[in-house]
Tab-separated table of C-alpha atoms in Angstrom:
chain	number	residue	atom	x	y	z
J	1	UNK	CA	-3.860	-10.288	2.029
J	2	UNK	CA	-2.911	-8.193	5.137
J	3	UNK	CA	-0.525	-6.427	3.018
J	4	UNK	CA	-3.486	-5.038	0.679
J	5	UNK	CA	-5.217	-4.084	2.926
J	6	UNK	CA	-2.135	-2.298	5.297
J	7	UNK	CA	-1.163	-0.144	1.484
J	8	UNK	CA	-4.395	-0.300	-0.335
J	9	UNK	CA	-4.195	3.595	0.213
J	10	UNK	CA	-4.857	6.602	-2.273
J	11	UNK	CA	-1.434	6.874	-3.821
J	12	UNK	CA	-0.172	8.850	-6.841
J	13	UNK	CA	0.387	7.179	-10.136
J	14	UNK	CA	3.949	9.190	-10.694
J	15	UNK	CA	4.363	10.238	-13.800
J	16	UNK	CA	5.548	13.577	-12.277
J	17	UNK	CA	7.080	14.531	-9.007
J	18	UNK	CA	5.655	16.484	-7.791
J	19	UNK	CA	2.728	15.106	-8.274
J	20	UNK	CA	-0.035	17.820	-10.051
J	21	UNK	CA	-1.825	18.692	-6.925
J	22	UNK	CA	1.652	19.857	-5.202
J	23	UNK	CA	2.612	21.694	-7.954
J	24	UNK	CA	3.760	25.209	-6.111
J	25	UNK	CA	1.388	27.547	-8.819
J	26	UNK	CA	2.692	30.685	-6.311
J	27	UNK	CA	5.864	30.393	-7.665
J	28	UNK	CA	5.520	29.702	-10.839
J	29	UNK	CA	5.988	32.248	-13.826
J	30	UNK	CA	6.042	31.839	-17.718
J	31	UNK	CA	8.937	33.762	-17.849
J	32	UNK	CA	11.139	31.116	-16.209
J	33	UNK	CA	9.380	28.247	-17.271
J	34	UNK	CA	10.881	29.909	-20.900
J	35	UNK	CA	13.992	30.159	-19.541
J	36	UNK	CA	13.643	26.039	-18.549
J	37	UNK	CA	12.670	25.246	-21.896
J	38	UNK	CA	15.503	27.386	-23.652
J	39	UNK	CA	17.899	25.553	-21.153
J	40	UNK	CA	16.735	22.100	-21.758
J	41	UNK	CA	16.412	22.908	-25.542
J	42	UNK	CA	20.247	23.807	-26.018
J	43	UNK	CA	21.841	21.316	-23.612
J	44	UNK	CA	19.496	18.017	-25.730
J	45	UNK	CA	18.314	19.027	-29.061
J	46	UNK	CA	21.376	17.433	-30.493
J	47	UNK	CA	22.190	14.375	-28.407
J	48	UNK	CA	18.196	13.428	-27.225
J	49	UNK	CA	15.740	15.285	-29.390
J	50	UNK	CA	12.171	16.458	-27.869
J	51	UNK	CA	9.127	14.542	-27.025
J	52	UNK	CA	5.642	15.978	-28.361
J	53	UNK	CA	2.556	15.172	-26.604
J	54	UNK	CA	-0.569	15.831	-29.019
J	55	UNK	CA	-3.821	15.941	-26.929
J	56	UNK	CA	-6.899	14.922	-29.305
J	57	UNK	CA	-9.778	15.589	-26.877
J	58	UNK	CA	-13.002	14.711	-28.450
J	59	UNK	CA	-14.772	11.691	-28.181
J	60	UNK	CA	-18.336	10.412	-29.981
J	61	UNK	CA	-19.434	8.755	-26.665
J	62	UNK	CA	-18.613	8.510	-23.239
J	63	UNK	CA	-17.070	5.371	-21.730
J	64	UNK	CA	-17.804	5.405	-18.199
J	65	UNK	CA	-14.503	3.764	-16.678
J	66	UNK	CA	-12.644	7.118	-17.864
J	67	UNK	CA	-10.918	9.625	-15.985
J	68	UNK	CA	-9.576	11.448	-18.598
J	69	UNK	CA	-10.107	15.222	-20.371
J	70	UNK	CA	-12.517	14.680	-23.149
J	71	UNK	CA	-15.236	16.333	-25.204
J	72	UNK	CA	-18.016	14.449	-26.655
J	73	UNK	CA	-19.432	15.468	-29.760
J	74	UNK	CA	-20.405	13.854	-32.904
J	75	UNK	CA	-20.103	17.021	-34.669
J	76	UNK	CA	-16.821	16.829	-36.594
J	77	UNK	CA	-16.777	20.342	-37.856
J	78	UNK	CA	-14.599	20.781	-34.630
J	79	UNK	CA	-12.089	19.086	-36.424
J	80	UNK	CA	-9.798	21.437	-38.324
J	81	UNK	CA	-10.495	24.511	-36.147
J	82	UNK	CA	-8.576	22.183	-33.638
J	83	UNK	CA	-5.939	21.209	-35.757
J	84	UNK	CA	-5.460	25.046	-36.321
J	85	UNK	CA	-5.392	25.921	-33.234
J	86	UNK	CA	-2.532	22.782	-32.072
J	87	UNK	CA	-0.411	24.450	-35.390
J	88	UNK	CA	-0.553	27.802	-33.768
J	89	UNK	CA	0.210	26.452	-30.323
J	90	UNK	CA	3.477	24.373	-32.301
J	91	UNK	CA	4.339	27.926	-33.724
J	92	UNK	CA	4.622	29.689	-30.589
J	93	UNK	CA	7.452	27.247	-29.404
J	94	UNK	CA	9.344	27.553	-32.917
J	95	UNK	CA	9.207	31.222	-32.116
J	96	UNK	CA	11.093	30.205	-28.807
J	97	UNK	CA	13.968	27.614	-30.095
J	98	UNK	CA	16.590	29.417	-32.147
J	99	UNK	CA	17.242	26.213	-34.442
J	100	UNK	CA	14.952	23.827	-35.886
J	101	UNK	CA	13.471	21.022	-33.293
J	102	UNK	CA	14.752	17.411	-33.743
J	103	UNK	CA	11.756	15.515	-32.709
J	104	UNK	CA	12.420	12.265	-30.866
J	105	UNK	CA	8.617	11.132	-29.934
J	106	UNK	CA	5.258	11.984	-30.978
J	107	UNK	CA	2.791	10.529	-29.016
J	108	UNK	CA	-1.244	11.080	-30.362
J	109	UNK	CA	-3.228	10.705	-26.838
J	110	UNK	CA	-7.015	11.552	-26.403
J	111	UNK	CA	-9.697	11.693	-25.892
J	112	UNK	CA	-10.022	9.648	-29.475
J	113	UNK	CA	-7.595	10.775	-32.143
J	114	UNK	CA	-8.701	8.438	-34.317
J	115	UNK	CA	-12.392	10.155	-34.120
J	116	UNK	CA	-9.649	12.921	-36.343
J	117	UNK	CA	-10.445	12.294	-40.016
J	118	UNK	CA	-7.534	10.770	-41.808
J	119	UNK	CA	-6.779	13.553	-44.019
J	120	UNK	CA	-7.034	16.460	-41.224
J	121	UNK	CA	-4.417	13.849	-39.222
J	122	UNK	CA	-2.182	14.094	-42.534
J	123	UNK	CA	-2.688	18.198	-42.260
J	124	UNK	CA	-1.607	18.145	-38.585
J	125	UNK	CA	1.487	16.301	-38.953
J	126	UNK	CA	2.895	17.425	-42.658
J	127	UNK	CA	2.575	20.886	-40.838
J	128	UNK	CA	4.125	19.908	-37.677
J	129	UNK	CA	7.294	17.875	-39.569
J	130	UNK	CA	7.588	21.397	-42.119
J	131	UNK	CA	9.498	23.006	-39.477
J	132	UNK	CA	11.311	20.270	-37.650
J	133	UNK	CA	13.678	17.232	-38.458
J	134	UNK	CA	12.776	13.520	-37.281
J	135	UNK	CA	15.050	11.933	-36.573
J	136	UNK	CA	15.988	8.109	-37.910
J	137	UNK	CA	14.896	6.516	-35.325
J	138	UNK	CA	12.153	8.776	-33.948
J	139	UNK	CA	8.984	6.902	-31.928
J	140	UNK	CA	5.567	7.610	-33.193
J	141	UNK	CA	2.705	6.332	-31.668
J	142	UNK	CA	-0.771	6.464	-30.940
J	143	UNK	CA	-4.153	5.648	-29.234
J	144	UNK	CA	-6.923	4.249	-30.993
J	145	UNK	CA	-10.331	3.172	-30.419
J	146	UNK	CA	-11.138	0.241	-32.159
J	147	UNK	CA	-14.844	0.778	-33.346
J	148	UNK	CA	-13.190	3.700	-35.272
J	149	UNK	CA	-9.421	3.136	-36.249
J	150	UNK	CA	-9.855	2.575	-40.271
J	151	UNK	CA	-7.741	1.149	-42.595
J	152	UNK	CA	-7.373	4.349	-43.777
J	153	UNK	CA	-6.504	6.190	-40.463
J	154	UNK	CA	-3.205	3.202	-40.421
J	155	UNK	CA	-1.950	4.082	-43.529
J	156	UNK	CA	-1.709	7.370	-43.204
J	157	UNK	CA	-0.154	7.398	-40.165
J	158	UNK	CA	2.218	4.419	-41.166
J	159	UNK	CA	3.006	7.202	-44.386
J	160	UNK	CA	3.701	9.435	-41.695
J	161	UNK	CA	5.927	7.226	-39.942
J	162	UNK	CA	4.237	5.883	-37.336
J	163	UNK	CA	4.804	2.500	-36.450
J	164	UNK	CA	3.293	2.076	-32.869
J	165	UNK	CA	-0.564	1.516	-32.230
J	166	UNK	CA	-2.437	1.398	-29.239
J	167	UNK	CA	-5.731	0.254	-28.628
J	168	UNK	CA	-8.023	0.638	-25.795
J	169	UNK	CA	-9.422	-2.608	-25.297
J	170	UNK	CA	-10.254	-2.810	-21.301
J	171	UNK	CA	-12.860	-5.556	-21.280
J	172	UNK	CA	-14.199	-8.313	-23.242
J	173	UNK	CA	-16.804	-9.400	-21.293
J	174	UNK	CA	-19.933	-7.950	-22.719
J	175	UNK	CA	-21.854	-7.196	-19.195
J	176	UNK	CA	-18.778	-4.822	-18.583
J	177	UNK	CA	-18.669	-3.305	-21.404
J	178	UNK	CA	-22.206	-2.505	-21.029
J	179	UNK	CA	-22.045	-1.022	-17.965
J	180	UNK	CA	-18.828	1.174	-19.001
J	181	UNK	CA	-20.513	2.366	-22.354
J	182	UNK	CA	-17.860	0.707	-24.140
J	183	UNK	CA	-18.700	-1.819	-26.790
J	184	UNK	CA	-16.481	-3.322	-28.983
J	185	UNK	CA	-16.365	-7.089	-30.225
J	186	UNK	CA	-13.190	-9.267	-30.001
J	187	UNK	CA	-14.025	-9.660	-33.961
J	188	UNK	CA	-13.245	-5.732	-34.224
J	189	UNK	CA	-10.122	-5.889	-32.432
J	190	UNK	CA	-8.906	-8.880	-34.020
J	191	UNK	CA	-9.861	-7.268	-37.435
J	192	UNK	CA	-7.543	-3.761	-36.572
J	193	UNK	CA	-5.157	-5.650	-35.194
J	194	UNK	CA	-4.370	-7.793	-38.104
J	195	UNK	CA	-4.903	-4.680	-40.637
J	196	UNK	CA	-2.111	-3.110	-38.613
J	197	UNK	CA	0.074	-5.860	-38.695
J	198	UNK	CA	-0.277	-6.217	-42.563
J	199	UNK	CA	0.547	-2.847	-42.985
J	200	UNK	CA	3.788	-3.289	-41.182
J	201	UNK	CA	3.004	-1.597	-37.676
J	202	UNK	CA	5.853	-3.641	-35.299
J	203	UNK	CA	4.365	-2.290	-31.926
J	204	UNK	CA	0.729	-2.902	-31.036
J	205	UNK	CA	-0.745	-2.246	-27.140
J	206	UNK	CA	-3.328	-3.551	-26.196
J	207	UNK	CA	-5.028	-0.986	-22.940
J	208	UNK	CA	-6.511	-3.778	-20.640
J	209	UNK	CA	-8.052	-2.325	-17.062
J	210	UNK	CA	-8.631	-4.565	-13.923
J	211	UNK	CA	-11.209	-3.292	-11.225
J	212	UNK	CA	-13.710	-2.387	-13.075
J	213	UNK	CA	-17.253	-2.949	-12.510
J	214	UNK	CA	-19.142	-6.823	-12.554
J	215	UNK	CA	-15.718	-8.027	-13.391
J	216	UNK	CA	-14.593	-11.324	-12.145
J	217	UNK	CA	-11.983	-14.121	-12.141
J	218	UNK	CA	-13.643	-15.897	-14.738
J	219	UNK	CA	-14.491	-12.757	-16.730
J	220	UNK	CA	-11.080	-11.021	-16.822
J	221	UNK	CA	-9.307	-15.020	-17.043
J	222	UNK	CA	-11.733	-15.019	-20.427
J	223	UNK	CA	-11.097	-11.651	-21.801
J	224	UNK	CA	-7.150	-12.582	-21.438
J	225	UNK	CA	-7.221	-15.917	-22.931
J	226	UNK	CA	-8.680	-14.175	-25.769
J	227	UNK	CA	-5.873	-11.515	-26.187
J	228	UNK	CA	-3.402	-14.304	-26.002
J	229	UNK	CA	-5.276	-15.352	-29.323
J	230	UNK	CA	-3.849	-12.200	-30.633
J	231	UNK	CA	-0.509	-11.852	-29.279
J	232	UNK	CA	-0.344	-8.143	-29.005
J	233	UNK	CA	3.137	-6.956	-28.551
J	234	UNK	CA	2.833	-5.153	-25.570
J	235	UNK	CA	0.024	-4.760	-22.718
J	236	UNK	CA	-0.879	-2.097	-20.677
J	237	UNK	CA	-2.499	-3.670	-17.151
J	238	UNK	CA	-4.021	-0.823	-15.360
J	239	UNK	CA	-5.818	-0.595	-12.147
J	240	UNK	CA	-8.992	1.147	-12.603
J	241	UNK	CA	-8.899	4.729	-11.132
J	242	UNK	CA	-12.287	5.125	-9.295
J	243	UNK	CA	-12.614	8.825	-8.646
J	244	UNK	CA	-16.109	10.259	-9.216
J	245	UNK	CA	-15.347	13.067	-7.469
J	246	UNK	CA	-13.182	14.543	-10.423
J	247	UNK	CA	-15.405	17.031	-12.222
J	248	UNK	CA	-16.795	15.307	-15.761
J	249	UNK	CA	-15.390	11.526	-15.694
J	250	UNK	CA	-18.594	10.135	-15.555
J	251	UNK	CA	-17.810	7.498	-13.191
J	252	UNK	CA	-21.341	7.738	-11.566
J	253	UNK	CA	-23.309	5.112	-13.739
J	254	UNK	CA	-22.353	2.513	-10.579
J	255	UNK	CA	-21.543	2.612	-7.313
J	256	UNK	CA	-18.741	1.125	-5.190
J	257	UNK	CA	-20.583	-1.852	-4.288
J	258	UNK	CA	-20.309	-3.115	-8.143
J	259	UNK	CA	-16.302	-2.822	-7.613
J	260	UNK	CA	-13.895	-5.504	-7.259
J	261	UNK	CA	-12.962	-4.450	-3.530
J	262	UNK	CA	-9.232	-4.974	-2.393
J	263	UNK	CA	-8.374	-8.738	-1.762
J	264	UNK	CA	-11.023	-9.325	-4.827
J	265	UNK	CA	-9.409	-6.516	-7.222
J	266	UNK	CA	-5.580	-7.670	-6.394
J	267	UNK	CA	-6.857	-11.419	-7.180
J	268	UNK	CA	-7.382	-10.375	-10.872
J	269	UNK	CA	-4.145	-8.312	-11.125
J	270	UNK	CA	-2.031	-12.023	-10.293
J	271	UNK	CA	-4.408	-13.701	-12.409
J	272	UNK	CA	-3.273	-11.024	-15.260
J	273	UNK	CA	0.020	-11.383	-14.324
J	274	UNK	CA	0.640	-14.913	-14.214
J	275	UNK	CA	-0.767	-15.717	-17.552
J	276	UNK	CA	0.617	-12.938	-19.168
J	277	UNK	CA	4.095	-15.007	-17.939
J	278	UNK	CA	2.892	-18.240	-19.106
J	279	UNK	CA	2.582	-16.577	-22.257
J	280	UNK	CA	5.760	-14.835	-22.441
J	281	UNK	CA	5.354	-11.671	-21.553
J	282	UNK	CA	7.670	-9.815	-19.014
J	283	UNK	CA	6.808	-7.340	-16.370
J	284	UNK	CA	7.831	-3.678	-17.494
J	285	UNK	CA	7.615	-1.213	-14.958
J	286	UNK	CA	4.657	-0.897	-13.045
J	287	UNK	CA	1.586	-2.024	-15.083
J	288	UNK	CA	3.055	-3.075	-18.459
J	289	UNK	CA	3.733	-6.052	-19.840
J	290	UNK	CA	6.286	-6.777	-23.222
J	291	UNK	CA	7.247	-9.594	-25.160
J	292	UNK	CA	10.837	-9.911	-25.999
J	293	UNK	CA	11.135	-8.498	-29.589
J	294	UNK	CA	9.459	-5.365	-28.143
J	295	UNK	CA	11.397	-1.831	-27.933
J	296	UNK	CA	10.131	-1.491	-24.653
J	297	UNK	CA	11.601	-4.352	-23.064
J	298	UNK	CA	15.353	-4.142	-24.785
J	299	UNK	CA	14.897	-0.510	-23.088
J	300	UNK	CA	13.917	-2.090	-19.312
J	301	UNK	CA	17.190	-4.860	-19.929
J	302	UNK	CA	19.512	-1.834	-21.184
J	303	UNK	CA	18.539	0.381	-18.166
J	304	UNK	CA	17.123	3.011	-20.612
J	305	UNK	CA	13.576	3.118	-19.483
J	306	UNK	CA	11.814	6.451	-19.312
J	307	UNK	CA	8.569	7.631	-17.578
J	308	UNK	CA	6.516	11.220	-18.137
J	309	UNK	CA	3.522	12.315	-18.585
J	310	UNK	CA	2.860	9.859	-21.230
J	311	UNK	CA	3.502	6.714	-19.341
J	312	UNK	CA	6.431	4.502	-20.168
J	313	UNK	CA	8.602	4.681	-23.008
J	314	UNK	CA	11.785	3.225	-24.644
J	315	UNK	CA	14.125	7.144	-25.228
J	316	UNK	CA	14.821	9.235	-22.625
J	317	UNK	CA	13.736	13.280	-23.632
J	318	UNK	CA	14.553	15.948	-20.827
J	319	UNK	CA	12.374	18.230	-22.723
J	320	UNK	CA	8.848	16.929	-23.632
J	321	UNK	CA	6.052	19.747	-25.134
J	322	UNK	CA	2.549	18.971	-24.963
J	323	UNK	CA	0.165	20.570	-27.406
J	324	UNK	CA	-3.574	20.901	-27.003
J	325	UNK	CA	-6.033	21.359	-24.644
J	326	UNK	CA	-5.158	19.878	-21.055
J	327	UNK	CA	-1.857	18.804	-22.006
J	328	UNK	CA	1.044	18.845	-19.571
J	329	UNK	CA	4.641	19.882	-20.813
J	330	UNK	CA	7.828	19.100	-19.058
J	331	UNK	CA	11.293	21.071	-19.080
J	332	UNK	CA	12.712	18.810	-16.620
J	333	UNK	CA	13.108	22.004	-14.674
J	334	UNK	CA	9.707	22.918	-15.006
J	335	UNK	CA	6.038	21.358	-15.949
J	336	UNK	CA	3.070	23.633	-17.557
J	337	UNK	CA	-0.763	22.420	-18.169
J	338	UNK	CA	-2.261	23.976	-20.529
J	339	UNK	CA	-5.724	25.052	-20.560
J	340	UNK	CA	-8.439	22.302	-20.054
J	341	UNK	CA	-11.538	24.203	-21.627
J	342	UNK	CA	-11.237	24.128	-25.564
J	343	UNK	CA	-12.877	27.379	-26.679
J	344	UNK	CA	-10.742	29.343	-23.909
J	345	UNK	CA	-7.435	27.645	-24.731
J	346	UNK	CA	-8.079	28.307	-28.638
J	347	UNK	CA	-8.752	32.052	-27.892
J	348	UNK	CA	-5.430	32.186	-26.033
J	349	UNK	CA	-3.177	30.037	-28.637
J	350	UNK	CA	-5.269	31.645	-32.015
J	351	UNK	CA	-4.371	34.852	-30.453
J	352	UNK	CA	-0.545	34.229	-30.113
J	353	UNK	CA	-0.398	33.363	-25.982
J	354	UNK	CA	0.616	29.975	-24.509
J	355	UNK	CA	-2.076	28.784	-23.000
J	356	UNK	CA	-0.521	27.905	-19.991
J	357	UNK	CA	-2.765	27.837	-16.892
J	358	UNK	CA	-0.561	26.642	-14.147
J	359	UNK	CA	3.070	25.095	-13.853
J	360	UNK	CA	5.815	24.511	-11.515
J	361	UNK	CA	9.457	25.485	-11.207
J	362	UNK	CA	11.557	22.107	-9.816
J	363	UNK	CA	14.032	23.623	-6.793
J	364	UNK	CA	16.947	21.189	-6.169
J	365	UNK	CA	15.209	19.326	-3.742
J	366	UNK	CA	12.613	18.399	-5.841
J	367	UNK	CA	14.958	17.481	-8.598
J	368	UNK	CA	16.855	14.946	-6.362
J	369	UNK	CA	13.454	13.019	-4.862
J	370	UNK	CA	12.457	13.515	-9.104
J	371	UNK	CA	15.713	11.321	-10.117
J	372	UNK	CA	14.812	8.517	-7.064
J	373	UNK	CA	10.877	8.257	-7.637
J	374	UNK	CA	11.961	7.993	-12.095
J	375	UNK	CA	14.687	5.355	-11.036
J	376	UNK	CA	12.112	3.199	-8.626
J	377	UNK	CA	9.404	3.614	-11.484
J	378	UNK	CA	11.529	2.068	-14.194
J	379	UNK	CA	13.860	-0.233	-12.861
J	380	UNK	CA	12.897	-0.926	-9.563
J	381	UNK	CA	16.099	0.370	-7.736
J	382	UNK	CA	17.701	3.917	-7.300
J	383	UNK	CA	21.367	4.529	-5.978
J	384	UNK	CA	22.072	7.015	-2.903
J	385	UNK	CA	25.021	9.365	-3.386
J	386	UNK	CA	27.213	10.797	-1.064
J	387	UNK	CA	25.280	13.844	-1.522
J	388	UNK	CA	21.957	11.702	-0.374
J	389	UNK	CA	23.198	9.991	2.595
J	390	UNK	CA	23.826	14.004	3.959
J	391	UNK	CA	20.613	14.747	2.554
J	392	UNK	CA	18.074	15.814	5.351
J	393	UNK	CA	15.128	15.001	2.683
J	394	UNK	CA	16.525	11.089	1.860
J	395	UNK	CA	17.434	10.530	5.447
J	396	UNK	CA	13.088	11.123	6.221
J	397	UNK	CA	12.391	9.183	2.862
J	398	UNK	CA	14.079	6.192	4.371
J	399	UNK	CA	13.010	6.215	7.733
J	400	UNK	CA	9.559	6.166	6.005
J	401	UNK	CA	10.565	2.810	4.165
J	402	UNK	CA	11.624	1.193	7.096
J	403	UNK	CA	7.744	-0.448	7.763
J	404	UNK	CA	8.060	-1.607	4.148
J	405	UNK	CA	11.690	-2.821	4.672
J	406	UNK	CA	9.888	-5.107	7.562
J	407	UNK	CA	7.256	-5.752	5.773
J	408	UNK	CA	10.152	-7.235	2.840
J	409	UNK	CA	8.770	-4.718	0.284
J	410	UNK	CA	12.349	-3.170	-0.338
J	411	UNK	CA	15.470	-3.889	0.610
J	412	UNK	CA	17.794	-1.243	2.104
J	413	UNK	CA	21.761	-0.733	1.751
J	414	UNK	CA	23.878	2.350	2.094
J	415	UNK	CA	24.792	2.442	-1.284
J	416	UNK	CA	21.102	2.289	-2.534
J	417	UNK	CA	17.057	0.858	-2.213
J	418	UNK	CA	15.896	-1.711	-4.308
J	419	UNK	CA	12.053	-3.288	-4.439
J	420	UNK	CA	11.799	-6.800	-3.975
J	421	UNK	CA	9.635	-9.206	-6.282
J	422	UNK	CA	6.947	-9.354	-3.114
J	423	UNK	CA	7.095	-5.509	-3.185
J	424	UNK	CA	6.543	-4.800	-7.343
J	425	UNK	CA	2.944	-4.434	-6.609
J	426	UNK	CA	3.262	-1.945	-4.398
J	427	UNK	CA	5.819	0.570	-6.123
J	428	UNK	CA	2.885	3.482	-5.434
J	429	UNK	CA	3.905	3.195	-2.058
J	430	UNK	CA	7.065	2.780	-2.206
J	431	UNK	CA	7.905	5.872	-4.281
J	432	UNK	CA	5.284	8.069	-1.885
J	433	UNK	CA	8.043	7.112	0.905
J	434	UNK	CA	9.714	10.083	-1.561
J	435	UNK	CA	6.937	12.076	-2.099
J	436	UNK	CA	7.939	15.329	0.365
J	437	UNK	CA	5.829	17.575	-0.911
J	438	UNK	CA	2.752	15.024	0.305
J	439	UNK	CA	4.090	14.201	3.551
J	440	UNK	CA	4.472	17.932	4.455
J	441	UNK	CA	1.150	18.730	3.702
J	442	UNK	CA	-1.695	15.396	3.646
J	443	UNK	CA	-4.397	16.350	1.842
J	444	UNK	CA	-7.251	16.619	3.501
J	445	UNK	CA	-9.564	14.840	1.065
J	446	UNK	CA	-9.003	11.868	-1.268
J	447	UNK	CA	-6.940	13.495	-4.438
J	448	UNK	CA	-5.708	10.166	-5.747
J	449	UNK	CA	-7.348	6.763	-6.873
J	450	UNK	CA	-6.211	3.951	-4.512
J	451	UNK	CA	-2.342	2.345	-4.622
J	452	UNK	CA	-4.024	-1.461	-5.839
């Protein structure tokens, strides 16, 4: 318990380094971000393929718990101006790649893209595949909200070839998902669940979050026993973000005081945990969970576990394009977000400019602490080189480890820095130890949600 409370610090969740507030917008330019993309593009189109991100924004109500970029609306005229828009955004980078695209992952994130229409989903993708090749044994996926994932939306998507669903589940107790405007009855979920499955989806997530408000032992120990009724093939165990101070997540319907605080909150994460085990499932990464037919864990045992901006997945893509409002692309050399306000980012892609709002060029130092934090984040160890151990940068990332070293959080050699099983819960802090950007400039205010 004195551990929790020593690194129960605001820590970044790093799916980037460096992180999105120490991106260095001075520097950047679209010109070379091009240049990154052209240079990823050539040197992985054939052997990886790209990653597309697809950012669905709108919503028809807001859920309380989230800290994500949404629009609600239940006016679905917004629809297929939208989808427009996204296919002009996708033109504008086959303008850029001199062959066609050989897509590797598409990933449908939201926002709701299930609150899409089946047939304007169908338009979106038939459009995007016209002018690119998908590969065999490409990985389509995407988020859906229960309450509004049809039949219909699953088969079309499945005839699209999707084959990975994931629902955001959270809670099943129903005082929670009160107070998080987010009800949705086990009988739903069971219902989608088993329409997927008899459709012939082979990957369903289940989103569960711990931390959020009026939960308790008993209430998350309930809402668990009743996934393991359904088995889904992976789970997604997050740590509720509390950060009401980011503009629009609506996190402001409770207070602190009806949180799970520290001891309390890291209770429900080993309660999570251990009966995920007892049930089969194996720690992936930080926060996700796998049975053993799933993609995902074959990719943690074979070493090929990748993490971006769209959280874990089982194929590593150097070069991953996001589409849509907010979205965040990645070059490997460079990352661009796109332009969070709709009508301003459709102006800018309807009238034939990326929409691009702010990025950052990777210098070689940044690169290097990039390849550590990726290696700690998906397989819990990264090798120094000799390069490292001369490295100025590394030499000040592991004399910052050192209190974790004592406090048996990771284990140091000369050769490399591995976390131990007592330090898995605390791989936030462990990659910050990495984070130079951070440590040469603390921010001054709180910028990220707490490390447990």
């Amino acid at each position: 318990m004195q551990l929790i409370r020593k690194y129960n610090t605001a820590a970044p969740r790093y799916t980037s380094y460096p992180t999105v507030p120490y991106w260095d917008e001075q520097r950047f330019n679209i010109d070379t971000w091009k240049q990154t993309l052209l240079q990823s593009f050539r040197a992985t189109n054939h052997t990886e393929g790209i990653s597309i991100y697809i950012h669905l924004p709108y919503c028809e109500q807001l859920c309380t718990y989230c800290g994500c970029n949404k629009h609600i609306t239940v006016n679905h005229g917004v629809e297929a101006p939208y989808i427009q828009s996204v296919l002009n955004e996708w033109e504008l980078y086959l303008q850029l790649f001199e062959e066609r695209p050989r897509i590797r992952e598409i990933h449908l994130g939201g926002g709701t893209p299930t609150f899409f229409s089946p047939q304007n989903l169908h338009n979106l993708l038939s459009r995007i595949y016209l002018h690119a090749d998908l590969l065999p044994d490409a990985t389509l996926s995407f988020e859906g909200h229960p309450n509004n994932t049809t039949k219909a939306h699953m088969l079309t998507l499945y005839n699209l070839g999707f084959r990975r669903m994931s629902l955001g589940i959270q809670d099943f107790d129903p005082r929670v998902q009160d107070i998080i405007n987010r009800i949705q009855p086990y009988e739903t979920v069971a219902e989608v669940t088993a329409t997927a499955r008899a459709i012939g989806y082979t990957s369903v997530n289940y989103d569960l979050v711990y931390g959020l408000p009026l939960q308790t032992m008993v209430s998350v120990g309930d809402t668990i026993n009743k996934v393991m009724q359904l088995r889904p093939d992976r789970i997604s165990f997050y740590s509720y973000a509390h950060v009401p101070w980011v503009k629009g997540v609506g996190q402001r319907r409770y207070s602190e005081e009806d949180l799970p605080k520290d001891e309390e909150k890291r209770a429900l994460y080993e309660l999570g945990k251990t009966l995920f085990a007892q049930h089969g499932y194996t720690e992936i990464g930080m926060d996700h969970f796998a049975l053993s037919h799933d993609s995902l864990y074959h990719a943690c045992n074979q070493g090929s576990l990748h993490r971006n901006f769209m959280g874990y997945t089982d194929h590593h893509t150097s070069l991953m394009i996001g589409l849509g409002a907010s979205s965040i692309g990645d070059s490997w050399y460079a990352y661009t977000q796109n332009e969070k306000r709709i009508a301003i980012w459709q102006q800018l892609v309807n009238s034939g400019q990326f929409p691009v709002v702010r990025g950052h060029i990777l210098d070689g130092e940044d690169l290097q602490l990039r390849g550590h934090i990726h290696a700690l984040m998906c397989s819990f160890k990264t090798t120094l080189s000799e390069a490292d151990k001369r490295s100025t940068v590394i030499t000040e990332s592991l004399e910052r480890l050192q209190e974790l070293e004592k406090d048996g959080l990771v284990h140091i050699t000369e050769d490399a820095v591995s976390v131990t099983g007592k330090g898995r819960p605390f791989i936030r802090n462990i990659c910050m130890a990495f984070d130079a950007r951070l440590w040469k400039k603390l921010p001054q205010s709180q910028l990220f949600s707490t490390a447990i």
